mmCIF file of C-alpha atoms and ligand atoms in Angstrom:
data_model
loop_
_atom_site.group_PDB
_atom_site.id
_atom_site.type_symbol
_atom_site.label_atom_id
_atom_site.label_comp_id
_atom_site.label_asym_id
_atom_site.label_seq_id
_atom_site.Cartn_x
_atom_site.Cartn_y
_atom_site.Cartn_z
ATOM 1 C CA MET A 1 2.225 -29.554 103.050
ATOM 2 C CA ALA A 2 1.243 -31.662 106.079
ATOM 3 C CA VAL A 3 3.014 -28.865 108.321
ATOM 4 C CA GLU A 4 1.092 -26.044 109.519
ATOM 5 C CA ILE A 5 2.878 -22.417 109.310
ATOM 6 C CA LEU A 6 1.122 -19.831 111.948
ATOM 7 C CA PRO A 7 1.344 -16.362 110.708
ATOM 8 C CA THR A 8 2.705 -13.792 113.232
ATOM 9 C CA HIS A 9 1.744 -10.620 111.555
ATOM 10 C CA SER A 10 -0.774 -9.144 113.640
ATOM 11 C CA PRO A 11 -1.069 -9.016 117.711
ATOM 12 C CA VAL A 12 -3.525 -11.487 117.641
ATOM 13 C CA LEU A 13 -1.893 -13.777 115.401
ATOM 14 C CA PHE A 14 1.059 -13.451 117.330
ATOM 15 C CA GLU A 15 -0.348 -14.408 120.618
ATOM 16 C CA GLN A 16 -2.294 -17.459 119.046
ATOM 17 C CA ALA A 17 1.203 -18.452 117.592
ATOM 18 C CA VAL A 18 2.653 -18.329 120.850
ATOM 19 C CA ALA A 19 -0.365 -20.136 122.672
ATOM 20 C CA ARG A 20 -0.651 -23.236 119.992
ATOM 21 C CA ALA A 21 3.384 -23.425 120.165
ATOM 22 C CA ALA A 22 3.679 -23.581 124.016
ATOM 23 C CA SER A 23 0.963 -26.266 124.209
ATOM 24 C CA VAL A 24 2.817 -28.118 121.612
ATOM 25 C CA LEU A 25 6.044 -27.893 123.723
ATOM 26 C CA ARG A 26 4.313 -28.649 126.808
ATOM 27 C CA SER A 27 2.819 -31.956 125.942
ATOM 28 C CA GLY A 28 6.569 -32.831 124.785
ATOM 29 C CA GLY A 29 6.152 -31.873 121.152
ATOM 30 C CA VAL A 30 8.626 -30.139 118.814
ATOM 31 C CA VAL A 31 7.810 -27.224 116.775
ATOM 32 C CA GLY A 32 9.738 -24.796 114.595
ATOM 33 C CA LEU A 33 10.596 -21.436 115.625
ATOM 34 C CA PRO A 34 12.037 -18.033 114.476
ATOM 35 C CA THR A 35 14.940 -17.029 116.345
ATOM 36 C CA GLU A 36 17.439 -13.659 114.777
ATOM 37 C CA THR A 37 19.995 -16.098 113.615
ATOM 38 C CA VAL A 38 18.281 -19.062 112.191
ATOM 39 C CA TYR A 39 15.154 -21.024 112.549
ATOM 40 C CA GLY A 40 14.955 -23.294 115.238
ATOM 41 C CA LEU A 41 13.562 -26.884 116.384
ATOM 42 C CA ALA A 42 12.335 -26.421 119.779
ATOM 43 C CA ALA A 43 11.323 -28.808 122.755
ATOM 44 C CA ASN A 44 11.155 -28.774 126.416
ATOM 45 C CA ALA A 45 14.735 -28.892 127.335
ATOM 46 C CA LEU A 46 13.779 -30.177 130.788
ATOM 47 C CA ASP A 47 11.977 -33.191 129.371
ATOM 48 C CA PRO A 48 14.671 -36.027 127.990
ATOM 49 C CA LYS A 49 12.245 -37.700 126.018
ATOM 50 C CA ALA A 50 10.849 -34.385 124.078
ATOM 51 C CA VAL A 51 14.535 -33.605 123.350
ATOM 52 C CA GLN A 52 15.451 -36.619 122.231
ATOM 53 C CA ARG A 53 12.561 -36.177 119.194
ATOM 54 C CA ILE A 54 14.858 -33.394 118.355
ATOM 55 C CA TYR A 55 17.762 -35.732 117.459
ATOM 56 C CA ASP A 56 15.061 -38.218 115.793
ATOM 57 C CA ILE A 57 13.578 -35.711 113.651
ATOM 58 C CA LYS A 58 17.238 -34.179 112.259
ATOM 59 C CA GLY A 59 19.308 -37.416 112.460
ATOM 60 C CA ARG A 60 21.478 -35.598 114.390
ATOM 61 C CA PRO A 61 24.458 -37.422 115.655
ATOM 62 C CA ARG A 62 23.958 -38.502 119.470
ATOM 63 C CA ARG A 63 27.112 -36.626 120.478
ATOM 64 C CA ASN A 64 26.414 -33.340 119.083
ATOM 65 C CA PRO A 65 24.849 -31.063 122.184
ATOM 66 C CA VAL A 66 21.663 -29.082 121.565
ATOM 67 C CA ILE A 67 21.800 -25.320 122.822
ATOM 68 C CA VAL A 68 19.359 -24.325 125.412
ATOM 69 C CA HIS A 69 17.594 -20.905 125.021
ATOM 70 C CA VAL A 70 16.648 -18.842 127.810
ATOM 71 C CA ALA A 71 14.597 -15.375 128.186
ATOM 72 C CA GLY A 72 16.597 -13.854 131.127
ATOM 73 C CA MET A 73 19.317 -13.972 133.412
ATOM 74 C CA GLU A 74 17.998 -16.020 136.025
ATOM 75 C CA GLN A 75 16.609 -18.675 133.633
ATOM 76 C CA ALA A 76 20.070 -19.067 132.273
ATOM 77 C CA GLN A 77 22.009 -19.007 135.762
ATOM 78 C CA ALA A 78 19.532 -21.767 136.864
ATOM 79 C CA CYS A 79 21.001 -24.135 133.559
ATOM 80 C CA ALA A 80 24.426 -23.702 135.033
ATOM 81 C CA ARG A 81 26.027 -25.222 137.728
ATOM 82 C CA ARG A 82 28.408 -22.047 138.323
ATOM 83 C CA TRP A 83 27.976 -19.025 136.906
ATOM 84 C CA PRO A 84 31.834 -17.561 135.644
ATOM 85 C CA ALA A 85 32.401 -14.089 135.514
ATOM 86 C CA MET A 86 33.382 -13.786 132.100
ATOM 87 C CA ALA A 87 29.795 -15.529 131.361
ATOM 88 C CA GLU A 88 28.166 -12.346 133.527
ATOM 89 C CA THR A 89 30.256 -9.936 131.279
ATOM 90 C CA LEU A 90 29.561 -11.109 127.911
ATOM 91 C CA ALA A 91 25.819 -11.942 128.634
ATOM 92 C CA SER A 92 25.027 -8.265 130.313
ATOM 93 C CA GLY A 93 26.761 -7.379 127.434
ATOM 94 C CA PHE A 94 25.303 -8.742 124.314
ATOM 95 C CA TRP A 95 22.192 -10.308 125.393
ATOM 96 C CA PRO A 96 19.585 -11.156 124.443
ATOM 97 C CA GLY A 97 21.588 -11.729 120.988
ATOM 98 C CA PRO A 98 23.599 -14.252 118.617
ATOM 99 C CA LEU A 99 25.552 -15.228 121.465
ATOM 100 C CA THR A 100 26.096 -18.717 123.287
ATOM 101 C CA LEU A 101 27.973 -19.268 126.411
ATOM 102 C CA VAL A 102 29.261 -22.825 127.163
ATOM 103 C CA VAL A 103 29.182 -23.106 131.049
ATOM 104 C CA GLU A 104 28.939 -26.258 133.518
ATOM 105 C CA ARG A 105 25.757 -27.826 132.969
ATOM 106 C CA HIS A 106 23.603 -27.671 135.993
ATOM 107 C CA PRO A 107 21.975 -31.154 137.079
ATOM 108 C CA ASP A 108 18.615 -30.618 136.104
ATOM 109 C CA ILE A 109 19.409 -30.062 132.272
ATOM 110 C CA PRO A 110 19.389 -33.620 131.203
ATOM 111 C CA GLU A 111 22.438 -35.409 129.561
ATOM 112 C CA VAL A 112 20.406 -35.672 126.181
ATOM 113 C CA VAL A 113 20.773 -31.691 126.003
ATOM 114 C CA THR A 114 24.797 -31.778 126.381
ATOM 115 C CA ALA A 115 25.816 -35.267 124.452
ATOM 116 C CA GLY A 116 26.385 -36.706 127.767
ATOM 117 C CA GLY A 117 28.942 -33.865 128.463
ATOM 118 C CA ALA A 118 29.626 -31.426 131.856
ATOM 119 C CA THR A 119 28.590 -28.255 130.004
ATOM 120 C CA VAL A 120 25.868 -26.749 128.244
ATOM 121 C CA GLY A 121 25.394 -23.852 126.048
ATOM 122 C CA LEU A 122 23.050 -21.520 126.435
ATOM 123 C CA ARG A 123 21.595 -18.092 124.879
ATOM 124 C CA TRP A 124 18.907 -15.932 125.146
ATOM 125 C CA PRO A 125 17.776 -14.996 121.837
ATOM 126 C CA GLN A 126 16.428 -11.518 120.637
ATOM 127 C CA HIS A 127 13.325 -12.514 118.690
ATOM 128 C CA PRO A 128 10.415 -11.749 120.163
ATOM 129 C CA LEU A 129 8.247 -14.821 119.258
ATOM 130 C CA MET A 130 10.965 -17.084 120.667
ATOM 131 C CA GLN A 131 11.173 -14.730 123.680
ATOM 132 C CA ALA A 132 7.319 -14.844 124.490
ATOM 133 C CA VAL A 133 7.464 -18.662 123.640
ATOM 134 C CA ILE A 134 9.968 -19.480 126.501
ATOM 135 C CA ARG A 135 7.874 -16.838 129.253
ATOM 136 C CA ALA A 136 4.553 -18.875 128.372
ATOM 137 C CA CYS A 137 6.335 -22.121 129.026
ATOM 138 C CA GLY A 138 7.850 -21.110 131.349
ATOM 139 C CA PHE A 139 10.991 -23.960 130.716
ATOM 140 C CA PRO A 140 13.870 -23.305 128.666
ATOM 141 C CA LEU A 141 13.913 -24.381 125.056
ATOM 142 C CA ALA A 142 16.786 -26.957 123.880
ATOM 143 C CA ALA A 143 16.887 -26.014 119.901
ATOM 144 C CA PRO A 144 19.351 -26.961 117.469
ATOM 145 C CA SER A 145 18.695 -25.342 113.988
ATOM 146 C CA ALA A 146 15.605 -26.369 112.171
ATOM 147 C CA ASN A 147 17.282 -28.605 109.413
ATOM 148 C CA LEU A 148 18.364 -32.359 108.646
ATOM 149 C CA ALA A 149 21.369 -32.476 110.165
ATOM 150 C CA ASN A 150 24.436 -31.532 108.341
ATOM 151 C CA GLN A 151 21.998 -29.197 106.144
ATOM 152 C CA LEU A 152 21.943 -25.743 105.491
ATOM 153 C CA SER A 153 20.113 -23.778 108.000
ATOM 154 C CA PRO A 154 17.147 -22.309 107.707
ATOM 155 C CA THR A 155 16.208 -18.768 107.669
ATOM 156 C CA SER A 156 12.637 -18.607 106.738
ATOM 157 C CA ALA A 157 9.484 -20.893 107.856
ATOM 158 C CA LEU A 158 8.942 -21.973 104.551
ATOM 159 C CA HIS A 159 12.672 -23.300 104.654
ATOM 160 C CA VAL A 160 11.588 -24.843 107.459
ATOM 161 C CA ALA A 161 8.885 -26.111 106.243
ATOM 162 C CA ARG A 162 9.904 -27.707 103.187
ATOM 163 C CA GLU A 163 12.728 -29.797 104.481
ATOM 164 C CA LEU A 164 10.735 -30.820 107.937
ATOM 165 C CA ASP A 165 7.324 -31.603 106.222
ATOM 166 C CA GLY A 166 5.764 -34.238 107.825
ATOM 167 C CA ARG A 167 8.252 -34.419 110.466
ATOM 168 C CA ILE A 168 6.636 -31.679 112.431
ATOM 169 C CA PRO A 169 3.419 -30.252 113.154
ATOM 170 C CA LEU A 170 4.026 -26.744 113.011
ATOM 171 C CA VAL A 171 6.477 -23.993 112.395
ATOM 172 C CA VAL A 172 6.090 -20.447 113.404
ATOM 173 C CA ASP A 173 6.559 -17.678 111.024
ATOM 174 C CA GLY A 174 8.357 -15.003 112.588
ATOM 175 C CA GLY A 175 10.032 -13.389 109.433
ATOM 176 C CA GLN A 176 13.335 -13.852 107.654
ATOM 177 C CA CYS A 177 16.370 -14.046 110.337
ATOM 178 C CA GLN A 178 17.950 -10.954 110.597
ATOM 179 C CA VAL A 179 21.222 -11.934 111.758
ATOM 180 C CA GLY A 180 21.142 -14.928 109.123
ATOM 181 C CA ILE A 181 23.892 -17.192 110.383
ATOM 182 C CA GLU A 182 24.396 -19.218 113.507
ATOM 183 C CA SER A 183 25.316 -17.750 116.725
ATOM 184 C CA THR A 184 29.074 -17.272 117.929
ATOM 185 C CA VAL A 185 29.406 -20.264 120.429
ATOM 186 C CA VAL A 186 32.157 -19.095 123.138
ATOM 187 C CA ASP A 187 32.939 -21.433 126.142
ATOM 188 C CA VAL A 188 33.592 -19.719 129.096
ATOM 189 C CA THR A 189 34.744 -22.867 131.679
ATOM 190 C CA GLY A 190 38.306 -22.506 131.590
ATOM 191 C CA SER A 191 40.569 -19.579 132.596
ATOM 192 C CA GLN A 192 40.411 -18.180 128.992
ATOM 193 C CA PRO A 193 37.508 -17.881 126.882
ATOM 194 C CA LYS A 194 37.103 -19.950 123.659
ATOM 195 C CA VAL A 195 35.393 -19.094 120.278
ATOM 196 C CA LEU A 196 34.552 -22.570 119.303
ATOM 197 C CA ARG A 197 31.840 -21.383 116.715
ATOM 198 C CA PRO A 198 32.668 -17.830 114.964
ATOM 199 C CA GLY A 199 29.565 -15.864 114.307
ATOM 200 C CA MET A 200 28.599 -12.189 113.752
ATOM 201 C CA ILE A 201 29.477 -11.295 117.285
ATOM 202 C CA SER A 202 33.463 -10.934 116.654
ATOM 203 C CA GLU A 203 35.820 -12.499 118.593
ATOM 204 C CA ALA A 204 37.552 -8.754 118.674
ATOM 205 C CA ALA A 205 33.905 -7.672 120.219
ATOM 206 C CA ILE A 206 34.111 -10.248 122.918
ATOM 207 C CA ARG A 207 37.654 -9.363 123.491
ATOM 208 C CA ARG A 208 36.526 -5.770 123.989
ATOM 209 C CA MET A 209 33.913 -6.824 126.423
ATOM 210 C CA LEU A 210 36.128 -8.797 128.498
ATOM 211 C CA GLY A 211 38.329 -5.567 128.841
ATOM 212 C CA PHE A 212 41.087 -7.073 126.212
ATOM 213 C CA GLY A 213 42.634 -4.915 123.698
ATOM 214 C CA ALA A 214 42.935 -5.625 120.235
ATOM 215 C CA ALA A 215 46.260 -7.783 120.726
ATOM 216 C CA SER A 216 46.725 -10.839 122.848
ATOM 217 C CA ALA A 217 48.084 -8.830 125.682
ATOM 218 C CA PRO A 218 45.161 -8.637 128.806
ATOM 219 C CA ALA A 219 44.505 -5.321 129.477
ATOM 220 C CA GLY A 220 44.396 -5.808 133.274
ATOM 221 C CA ALA A 221 41.116 -6.364 134.867
ATOM 222 C CA GLY A 222 38.365 -7.292 132.480
ATOM 223 C CA ALA A 223 36.898 -10.434 134.096
ATOM 224 C CA GLY A 224 40.287 -12.001 135.285
ATOM 225 C CA ALA A 225 40.891 -14.063 131.606
ATOM 226 C CA GLY A 226 43.677 -14.693 129.232
ATOM 227 C CA PRO A 227 43.112 -14.089 125.576
ATOM 228 C CA VAL A 228 40.315 -15.659 123.407
ATOM 229 C CA GLU A 229 41.927 -18.620 121.974
ATOM 230 C CA ASN A 230 39.837 -19.634 118.453
ATOM 231 C CA ALA A 231 39.108 -23.167 118.777
ATOM 232 C CA GLY A 232 37.304 -23.111 115.535
ATOM 233 C CA ARG A 233 40.323 -22.654 113.598
ATOM 234 C CA VAL A 234 42.296 -25.475 113.954
ATOM 235 C CA SER A 235 40.384 -27.969 112.957
ATOM 236 C CA THR A 236 41.211 -31.038 110.683
ATOM 237 C CA PRO A 237 38.488 -32.843 108.693
ATOM 238 C CA GLY A 238 36.729 -35.222 110.730
ATOM 239 C CA GLN A 239 38.008 -34.059 114.123
ATOM 240 C CA ALA A 240 36.326 -31.251 116.251
ATOM 241 C CA PRO A 241 38.438 -28.400 116.532
ATOM 242 C CA GLY A 242 40.348 -27.720 119.649
ATOM 243 C CA GLY A 243 42.192 -30.543 120.362
ATOM 244 C CA PRO A 244 40.443 -34.387 121.281
ATOM 245 C CA GLU A 245 36.927 -34.676 121.959
ATOM 246 C CA SER A 246 36.165 -34.657 125.673
ATOM 247 C CA ASP A 247 33.294 -35.438 128.107
ATOM 248 C CA ARG A 248 32.328 -38.831 127.242
ATOM 249 C CA GLY A 249 32.371 -38.615 123.459
ATOM 250 C CA MET A 250 30.545 -35.342 123.310
ATOM 251 C CA LEU A 251 32.091 -33.124 120.025
ATOM 252 C CA ARG A 252 34.689 -30.855 122.289
ATOM 253 C CA SER A 253 33.173 -28.050 120.024
ATOM 254 C CA PRO A 254 30.005 -26.976 117.375
ATOM 255 C CA GLY A 255 32.888 -26.864 115.040
ATOM 256 C CA GLN A 256 31.643 -30.363 114.691
ATOM 257 C CA LEU A 257 32.156 -32.692 111.425
ATOM 258 C CA GLU A 258 33.838 -30.374 108.843
ATOM 259 C CA ARG A 259 31.092 -30.450 106.211
ATOM 260 C CA HIS A 260 28.219 -28.639 107.523
ATOM 261 C CA TYR A 261 26.163 -25.687 106.815
ATOM 262 C CA ALA A 262 25.993 -27.057 103.812
ATOM 263 C CA PRO A 263 23.862 -26.863 100.246
ATOM 264 C CA ARG A 264 23.004 -29.913 98.091
ATOM 265 C CA ALA A 265 24.837 -28.274 95.269
ATOM 266 C CA ARG A 266 29.014 -28.282 95.124
ATOM 267 C CA LEU A 267 30.068 -24.874 96.762
ATOM 268 C CA ARG A 268 33.316 -23.313 95.567
ATOM 269 C CA VAL A 269 34.639 -20.170 96.908
ATOM 270 C CA LEU A 270 37.038 -18.426 94.151
ATOM 271 C CA GLU A 271 38.725 -15.001 93.581
ATOM 272 C CA TRP A 272 38.563 -13.459 89.880
ATOM 273 C CA GLY A 273 39.811 -10.570 88.180
ATOM 274 C CA SER A 274 37.736 -10.484 85.341
ATOM 275 C CA GLU A 275 35.023 -12.568 83.799
ATOM 276 C CA GLN A 276 37.659 -14.291 81.471
ATOM 277 C CA ALA A 277 39.647 -15.291 84.360
ATOM 278 C CA LEU A 278 36.854 -16.945 86.351
ATOM 279 C CA MET A 279 35.844 -18.710 83.456
ATOM 280 C CA GLU A 280 39.244 -20.411 82.958
ATOM 281 C CA MET A 281 39.141 -21.131 86.705
ATOM 282 C CA LEU A 282 35.407 -23.114 86.103
ATOM 283 C CA GLY A 283 37.339 -24.828 83.461
ATOM 284 C CA ARG A 284 40.304 -26.196 85.678
ATOM 285 C CA GLU A 285 37.670 -27.132 88.624
ATOM 286 C CA LYS A 286 35.834 -28.988 86.061
ATOM 287 C CA ILE A 287 32.719 -27.011 86.606
ATOM 288 C CA GLY A 288 31.236 -27.469 83.080
ATOM 289 C CA ASP A 289 27.609 -26.549 81.731
ATOM 290 C CA PRO A 290 27.287 -22.801 82.929
ATOM 291 C CA SER A 291 24.009 -23.187 82.965
ATOM 292 C CA LYS A 292 23.820 -25.567 85.892
ATOM 293 C CA VAL A 293 26.246 -22.880 87.959
ATOM 294 C CA VAL A 294 24.977 -19.964 90.487
ATOM 295 C CA VAL A 295 27.574 -17.250 90.559
ATOM 296 C CA LEU A 296 27.362 -14.868 94.131
ATOM 297 C CA ALA A 297 29.211 -12.019 93.660
ATOM 298 C CA HIS A 298 29.589 -8.952 95.724
ATOM 299 C CA THR A 299 32.069 -6.783 94.070
ATOM 300 C CA ARG A 300 33.248 -8.383 90.231
ATOM 301 C CA ILE A 301 30.042 -9.295 89.092
ATOM 302 C CA PRO A 302 29.907 -11.410 85.525
ATOM 303 C CA SER A 303 27.943 -9.386 83.662
ATOM 304 C CA THR A 304 28.472 -10.754 79.525
ATOM 305 C CA GLY A 305 25.976 -13.537 80.062
ATOM 306 C CA THR A 306 27.997 -16.550 79.730
ATOM 307 C CA LEU A 307 27.337 -17.381 83.161
ATOM 308 C CA PRO A 308 23.274 -16.685 83.080
ATOM 309 C CA HIS A 309 22.883 -16.819 87.043
ATOM 310 C CA VAL A 310 24.658 -14.312 88.705
ATOM 311 C CA CYS A 311 23.161 -13.042 91.885
ATOM 312 C CA VAL A 312 24.570 -9.913 93.655
ATOM 313 C CA ILE A 313 25.022 -10.384 97.342
ATOM 314 C CA PRO A 314 25.521 -7.180 99.361
ATOM 315 C CA ASP A 315 29.472 -6.104 100.440
ATOM 316 C CA ASP A 316 28.453 -5.549 104.036
ATOM 317 C CA PRO A 317 29.078 -8.100 106.571
ATOM 318 C CA GLU A 318 26.018 -7.580 108.334
ATOM 319 C CA ALA A 319 23.630 -7.872 105.163
ATOM 320 C CA TYR A 320 25.416 -10.480 103.524
ATOM 321 C CA ALA A 321 25.058 -12.848 106.588
ATOM 322 C CA ARG A 322 21.349 -11.945 106.500
ATOM 323 C CA ALA A 323 21.352 -12.684 102.861
ATOM 324 C CA LEU A 324 23.777 -15.888 102.516
ATOM 325 C CA TYR A 325 21.416 -18.807 103.518
ATOM 326 C CA ALA A 326 18.565 -17.453 101.675
ATOM 327 C CA GLU A 327 20.556 -17.119 98.664
ATOM 328 C CA LEU A 328 21.971 -21.204 99.236
ATOM 329 C CA HIS A 329 18.664 -22.286 99.599
ATOM 330 C CA ARG A 330 17.622 -20.696 96.179
ATOM 331 C CA CYS A 331 20.387 -22.077 94.556
ATOM 332 C CA ASP A 332 19.312 -25.557 95.548
ATOM 333 C CA GLU A 333 15.447 -24.822 94.706
ATOM 334 C CA SER A 334 16.693 -23.626 91.483
ATOM 335 C CA GLY A 335 18.328 -26.891 90.742
ATOM 336 C CA ALA A 336 22.174 -25.666 90.508
ATOM 337 C CA GLU A 337 24.890 -28.137 90.585
ATOM 338 C CA TRP A 338 27.418 -25.370 91.515
ATOM 339 C CA ILE A 339 27.445 -22.801 93.724
ATOM 340 C CA VAL A 340 30.557 -20.060 92.746
ATOM 341 C CA VAL A 341 30.896 -17.474 95.865
ATOM 342 C CA GLU A 342 33.609 -14.412 95.490
ATOM 343 C CA THR A 343 35.789 -14.666 98.130
ATOM 344 C CA PRO A 344 34.088 -12.063 100.547
ATOM 345 C CA PRO A 345 36.521 -9.689 102.161
ATOM 346 C CA ALA A 346 38.839 -10.408 105.221
ATOM 347 C CA GLY A 347 38.494 -9.083 108.467
ATOM 348 C CA PRO A 348 37.147 -9.996 112.042
ATOM 349 C CA ALA A 349 33.177 -9.088 111.087
ATOM 350 C CA TRP A 350 33.840 -11.500 108.065
ATOM 351 C CA ALA A 351 35.250 -14.658 110.103
ATOM 352 C CA GLY A 352 31.561 -15.994 110.876
ATOM 353 C CA ILE A 353 30.941 -16.099 107.277
ATOM 354 C CA HIS A 354 34.266 -17.533 106.039
ATOM 355 C CA ASP A 355 33.347 -20.300 108.468
ATOM 356 C CA ARG A 356 30.178 -21.153 107.132
ATOM 357 C CA LEU A 357 31.720 -20.815 103.521
ATOM 358 C CA ARG A 358 34.444 -23.207 104.172
ATOM 359 C CA ARG A 359 31.957 -26.221 106.198
ATOM 360 C CA ALA A 360 29.508 -25.636 102.742
ATOM 361 C CA SER A 361 32.569 -26.215 100.593
ATOM 362 C CA ALA A 362 33.978 -29.421 102.577
ATOM 363 C CA PRO A 363 33.835 -32.518 100.608
ATOM 364 C CA LEU A 364 31.736 -34.761 101.513
ATOM 365 C CA GLY A 365 32.480 -37.477 104.364
HETATM 366 O O1 LIG B 401 22.216 -19.522 116.334
HETATM 367 C C1 LIG B 401 22.313 -20.600 116.778
HETATM 368 O O2 LIG B 401 23.452 -20.850 117.287
HETATM 369 C C2 LIG B 401 20.939 -21.568 116.573
HETATM 370 C C3 LIG B 401 19.506 -20.978 117.036
HETATM 371 C C4 LIG B 401 18.433 -21.795 116.814
HETATM 372 O O3 LIG B 401 19.920 -20.461 118.370
HETATM 373 N N1 LIG B 401 21.106 -22.978 116.886
HETATM 374 C C5 LIG B 401 22.293 -23.536 116.436
HETATM 375 O O4 LIG B 401 22.160 -24.912 117.171
HETATM 376 O O5 LIG B 401 22.854 -23.073 115.221
HETATM 377 P P1 LIG B 401 22.739 -26.124 116.337
HETATM 378 O O6 LIG B 401 22.800 -27.533 117.275
HETATM 379 O O7 LIG B 401 22.387 -26.217 114.902
HETATM 380 O O8 LIG B 401 24.341 -25.778 116.851
HETATM 381 C C6 LIG B 401 24.746 -25.285 117.515
HETATM 382 C C7 LIG B 401 26.284 -25.895 118.174
HETATM 383 C C8 LIG B 401 26.539 -27.031 118.108
HETATM 384 O O9 LIG B 401 27.629 -27.620 116.908
HETATM 385 C C9 LIG B 401 26.932 -27.590 118.918
HETATM 386 O O10 LIG B 401 28.118 -28.633 118.706
HETATM 387 C C10 LIG B 401 27.511 -26.304 119.736
HETATM 388 O O11 LIG B 401 26.485 -25.334 119.425
HETATM 389 N N2 LIG B 401 27.269 -27.069 121.452
HETATM 390 C C11 LIG B 401 25.730 -26.939 121.794
HETATM 391 N N3 LIG B 401 26.060 -27.261 123.209
HETATM 392 C C12 LIG B 401 27.320 -27.313 123.608
HETATM 393 C C13 LIG B 401 28.388 -27.654 124.294
HETATM 394 N N4 LIG B 401 27.627 -27.943 125.448
HETATM 395 N N5 LIG B 401 29.853 -27.378 124.130
HETATM 396 C C14 LIG B 401 30.360 -27.158 123.128
HETATM 397 N N6 LIG B 401 29.570 -26.903 122.195
HETATM 398 C C15 LIG B 401 28.107 -26.872 122.062
HETATM 399 MG MG1 LIG B 402 22.631 -27.073 112.817
#
């Protein structure tokens, strides 16, 4: 492989990797960096040419804005024109962590970052390597997930290296991502927060942090906002969730195009009682050769051998999210044509997982 993978498993290697990455970033280059959610493809967020390189490398649609990563509250506030009370409450409660806050963009943030829009997505990630690189650079880092557009996000350095080999000089290996799916994206520019992309910080947790009860009635004080709207739930294929696009053609929300976060194999989410019932379902779905099928199951595990490739995925939302993309990558590497996923449990903690599986199973185009 042409792309260099920098290890970080000793203090010396960690410091060397930080220095190498920061030096590439300072000169306007692009590097793959670990975060706790998924690996990011990072560039200097204040350098439009550097950010443009991210779009070119990924083949990313120009109207899809990029998240800006910071290492501290002050740095976040410097990227925003206004810092609403809701942003302060959510940032204090969940940062550093898997939460992106959409706020009004500061004029210093180049338009290419925000896809010409008036808002910017900000996140202070938890991963120590990412934090150290941002601090060493002294500027915030624009970073989408480090995959080609519409493909599965990478949760290991090897995933990044395989997909972007020849397109980037280096990726820093910060281990397996501990969250495993992308951050929750919340728009806090209005009077009410809107969850644009569900993630492992649930809508319920956001509501609690803002001082709302379980239902939709505001509990009084809080940050002075109404109930959380989840714009991501009302999407229709090809259209951005939450209604018409705004901001000069920028996608209104990260719901983006419907098929996303997708493995190469076709994916179906199914629920079955017995293995017999599953086989009948596969027949109805015209899923032929069982040797080309990988089943990801968490409770009803096929065991007769009729389906030779069965993978057991943990029945706990945090562990499930951590394992999900790694398993989907493995399915693709094994040459599977179909991935059949046992429907995960319902409930707020699983919302981000359901969202990604729905997007991974959406038809092409
Ligand atoms: O966990 C994550 O969020 C990862 C890591 C690397 O931080 N990043 C990530 O970036 O998933 P990306 O580009 O693959 O997805 C970011 C999503 C996009 O779908 C984009 O539409 C949305 O966030 N987004 C970014 N800025 C936005 C803005 N100003 N308004 C609305 N949505 C925004
Ligand atoms: Mg992405």
